[in-house]
Amino acid sequence: MMNLIGKWRVAEAIQFNHETFEMEWTKTEDILAKDDLDHEMAMIVKTVYIFGEDGTLEMLTPIPEGASQEEVDAAVASGEITLKDGMMFMGQNQWKSEGGKNYSDTGLEGEVMGEEVGPWEEIKELGDGKIQLMMYRLERV
């Protein structure tokens, strides 16, 4: 079982290919190079995931390009954003190790699209130093 503690970044994300009509893994660099890249997707693939020893999983994203220090200061003062390590704090989940596997708290429980789901999803080890956390493949920073 891989030790997850530390910082990870998005190496690949699952994307819909409009030519093949299939979902496929796309490298972060290729996503960021797209001419039609939207702001939200850019933030998602630039997210840093921090697995803490205490079972926390924090998500941080860079401050948007072009934001002035005054805008950032105003957003912090109003409570609109929280900064941590010079990045925007996007939220915190939980993770755990159990039975030789690592799991992430999805925040979901009950029924989703007709299927029963529990709150914990396995974090898959990909064998190349990467892990898969839902729709993202992460690598250590």
mmCIF file of C-alpha atoms in Angstrom:
data_model
loop_
_atom_site.group_PDB
_atom_site.id
_atom_site.type_symbol
_atom_site.label_atom_id
_atom_site.label_comp_id
_atom_site.label_asym_id
_atom_site.label_seq_id
_atom_site.Cartn_x
_atom_site.Cartn_y
_atom_site.Cartn_z
ATOM 1 C CA MET A 1 0.000 0.000 0.000
ATOM 2 C CA MET A 2 1.379 3.369 -1.070
ATOM 3 C CA ASN A 3 2.025 6.103 1.504
ATOM 4 C CA LEU A 4 -0.118 9.032 0.312
ATOM 5 C CA ILE A 5 0.990 11.659 2.843
ATOM 6 C CA GLY A 6 2.185 14.801 1.087
ATOM 7 C CA LYS A 7 1.360 16.971 -1.936
ATOM 8 C CA TRP A 8 -0.003 15.639 -5.211
ATOM 9 C CA ARG A 9 -0.946 17.366 -8.471
ATOM 10 C CA VAL A 10 -3.262 16.425 -11.316
ATOM 11 C CA ALA A 11 -1.274 14.611 -14.024
ATOM 12 C CA GLU A 12 -4.299 13.554 -16.091
ATOM 13 C CA ALA A 13 -8.046 14.078 -16.092
ATOM 14 C CA ILE A 14 -10.795 12.140 -17.798
ATOM 15 C CA GLN A 15 -12.205 14.187 -20.679
ATOM 16 C CA PHE A 16 -14.867 13.674 -23.334
ATOM 17 C CA ASN A 17 -13.377 13.382 -26.831
ATOM 18 C CA HIS A 18 -15.817 15.071 -29.242
ATOM 19 C CA GLU A 19 -14.331 13.246 -32.232
ATOM 20 C CA THR A 20 -14.544 9.681 -30.893
ATOM 21 C CA PHE A 21 -17.441 10.314 -28.475
ATOM 22 C CA GLU A 22 -15.447 8.460 -25.805
ATOM 23 C CA MET A 23 -14.131 9.393 -22.386
ATOM 24 C CA GLU A 24 -10.324 9.349 -22.355
ATOM 25 C CA TRP A 25 -7.449 10.286 -20.076
ATOM 26 C CA THR A 26 -5.829 13.579 -21.091
ATOM 27 C CA LYS A 27 -2.569 14.969 -19.707
ATOM 28 C CA THR A 28 -2.818 18.202 -17.748
ATOM 29 C CA GLU A 29 -0.395 19.933 -20.135
ATOM 30 C CA ASP A 30 -2.621 19.046 -23.104
ATOM 31 C CA ILE A 31 -5.726 20.290 -21.309
ATOM 32 C CA LEU A 32 -4.054 23.610 -20.448
ATOM 33 C CA ALA A 33 -2.871 24.024 -24.062
ATOM 34 C CA LYS A 34 -6.418 23.900 -25.489
ATOM 35 C CA ASP A 35 -7.634 27.067 -27.214
ATOM 36 C CA ASP A 36 -11.144 26.660 -25.790
ATOM 37 C CA LEU A 37 -10.059 25.958 -22.205
ATOM 38 C CA ASP A 38 -12.559 27.302 -19.706
ATOM 39 C CA HIS A 39 -11.552 28.954 -16.432
ATOM 40 C CA GLU A 40 -13.103 26.238 -14.250
ATOM 41 C CA MET A 41 -11.255 23.374 -15.956
ATOM 42 C CA ALA A 42 -7.967 25.281 -15.698
ATOM 43 C CA MET A 43 -8.506 25.634 -11.938
ATOM 44 C CA ILE A 44 -9.423 21.964 -11.564
ATOM 45 C CA VAL A 45 -6.294 20.617 -13.249
ATOM 46 C CA LYS A 46 -4.065 23.051 -11.336
ATOM 47 C CA THR A 47 -5.426 21.835 -7.988
ATOM 48 C CA VAL A 48 -2.940 20.517 -5.441
ATOM 49 C CA TYR A 49 -4.147 17.725 -3.150
ATOM 50 C CA ILE A 50 -2.542 17.468 0.283
ATOM 51 C CA PHE A 51 -2.954 14.168 2.127
ATOM 52 C CA GLY A 52 -2.398 14.843 5.843
ATOM 53 C CA GLU A 53 -1.220 12.393 8.478
ATOM 54 C CA ASP A 54 -4.426 13.157 10.386
ATOM 55 C CA GLY A 55 -6.652 11.788 7.591
ATOM 56 C CA THR A 56 -7.449 15.154 6.028
ATOM 57 C CA LEU A 57 -7.371 15.723 2.282
ATOM 58 C CA GLU A 58 -7.065 19.416 1.449
ATOM 59 C CA MET A 59 -7.519 20.900 -2.003
ATOM 60 C CA LEU A 60 -5.703 24.099 -2.981
ATOM 61 C CA THR A 61 -5.726 25.915 -6.298
ATOM 62 C CA PRO A 62 -3.631 28.821 -7.577
ATOM 63 C CA ILE A 63 -4.990 32.344 -7.459
ATOM 64 C CA PRO A 64 -6.437 33.097 -10.936
ATOM 65 C CA GLU A 65 -4.011 34.716 -13.351
ATOM 66 C CA GLY A 66 -4.566 38.438 -13.650
ATOM 67 C CA ALA A 67 -6.042 38.844 -10.165
ATOM 68 C CA SER A 68 -4.491 41.874 -8.500
ATOM 69 C CA GLN A 69 -3.276 41.821 -4.916
ATOM 70 C CA GLU A 70 -6.036 44.299 -4.067
ATOM 71 C CA GLU A 71 -8.678 41.928 -5.464
ATOM 72 C CA VAL A 72 -7.207 39.006 -3.537
ATOM 73 C CA ASP A 73 -7.032 41.021 -0.313
ATOM 74 C CA ALA A 74 -10.652 42.160 -0.743
ATOM 75 C CA ALA A 75 -11.844 38.588 -1.394
ATOM 76 C CA VAL A 76 -10.024 37.356 1.720
ATOM 77 C CA ALA A 77 -11.361 40.236 3.842
ATOM 78 C CA SER A 78 -14.935 39.529 2.708
ATOM 79 C CA GLY A 79 -14.592 35.813 3.447
ATOM 80 C CA GLU A 80 -15.130 34.944 -0.217
ATOM 81 C CA ILE A 81 -11.850 32.978 -0.283
ATOM 82 C CA THR A 82 -9.367 31.593 2.213
ATOM 83 C CA LEU A 83 -5.657 31.433 1.437
ATOM 84 C CA LYS A 84 -3.305 28.669 2.508
ATOM 85 C CA ASP A 85 0.322 28.360 1.387
ATOM 86 C CA GLY A 86 -0.283 31.189 -1.113
ATOM 87 C CA MET A 87 -3.122 29.293 -2.808
ATOM 88 C CA MET A 88 -6.915 29.345 -2.540
ATOM 89 C CA PHE A 89 -8.284 26.774 -0.099
ATOM 90 C CA MET A 90 -11.007 24.887 -1.980
ATOM 91 C CA GLY A 91 -12.085 22.535 0.756
ATOM 92 C CA GLN A 92 -11.227 19.528 2.836
ATOM 93 C CA ASN A 93 -12.305 15.904 2.775
ATOM 94 C CA GLN A 94 -11.148 12.830 4.637
ATOM 95 C CA TRP A 95 -9.108 9.834 3.574
ATOM 96 C CA LYS A 96 -8.227 6.592 5.324
ATOM 97 C CA SER A 97 -6.237 3.389 5.024
ATOM 98 C CA GLU A 98 -8.127 0.188 5.708
ATOM 99 C CA GLY A 99 -7.566 -3.440 4.793
ATOM 100 C CA GLY A 100 -4.407 -2.670 2.825
ATOM 101 C CA LYS A 101 -6.102 -0.031 0.654
ATOM 102 C CA ASN A 102 -6.550 3.758 0.720
ATOM 103 C CA TYR A 103 -9.968 5.407 0.466
ATOM 104 C CA SER A 104 -11.301 8.925 -0.043
ATOM 105 C CA ASP A 105 -14.540 10.280 1.400
ATOM 106 C CA THR A 106 -16.747 11.144 -1.575
ATOM 107 C CA GLY A 107 -19.358 12.932 0.484
ATOM 108 C CA LEU A 108 -21.958 10.784 -1.283
ATOM 109 C CA GLU A 109 -24.179 8.184 0.269
ATOM 110 C CA GLY A 110 -27.425 6.649 -0.782
ATOM 111 C CA GLU A 111 -28.485 6.297 -4.399
ATOM 112 C CA VAL A 112 -26.882 7.953 -7.418
ATOM 113 C CA MET A 113 -28.335 7.249 -10.872
ATOM 114 C CA GLY A 114 -30.056 4.118 -9.590
ATOM 115 C CA GLU A 115 -26.986 2.649 -7.860
ATOM 116 C CA GLU A 116 -26.269 2.448 -4.161
ATOM 117 C CA VAL A 117 -23.118 4.356 -3.204
ATOM 118 C CA GLY A 118 -21.241 4.593 0.055
ATOM 119 C CA PRO A 119 -19.189 7.488 1.307
ATOM 120 C CA TRP A 120 -15.773 5.865 0.665
ATOM 121 C CA GLU A 121 -14.187 5.255 -2.739
ATOM 122 C CA GLU A 122 -10.935 3.390 -3.227
ATOM 123 C CA ILE A 123 -7.921 5.459 -4.262
ATOM 124 C CA LYS A 124 -6.414 3.242 -6.943
ATOM 125 C CA GLU A 125 -2.653 2.776 -7.172
ATOM 126 C CA LEU A 126 -1.640 2.798 -10.838
ATOM 127 C CA GLY A 127 1.795 1.219 -10.443
ATOM 128 C CA ASP A 128 3.722 4.104 -12.011
ATOM 129 C CA GLY A 129 3.864 6.257 -8.887
ATOM 130 C CA LYS A 130 0.457 7.711 -9.696
ATOM 131 C CA ILE A 131 -2.879 7.272 -8.013
ATOM 132 C CA GLN A 132 -6.401 7.651 -9.327
ATOM 133 C CA LEU A 133 -8.795 9.744 -7.270
ATOM 134 C CA MET A 134 -12.173 9.590 -9.001
ATOM 135 C CA MET A 135 -11.748 11.399 -12.366
ATOM 136 C CA TYR A 136 -8.130 12.447 -11.812
ATOM 137 C CA ARG A 137 -4.765 10.735 -11.917
ATOM 138 C CA LEU A 138 -2.415 12.360 -9.449
ATOM 139 C CA GLU A 139 1.372 12.388 -9.120
ATOM 140 C CA ARG A 140 3.543 13.608 -6.248
ATOM 141 C CA VAL A 141 4.655 17.215 -6.330
#
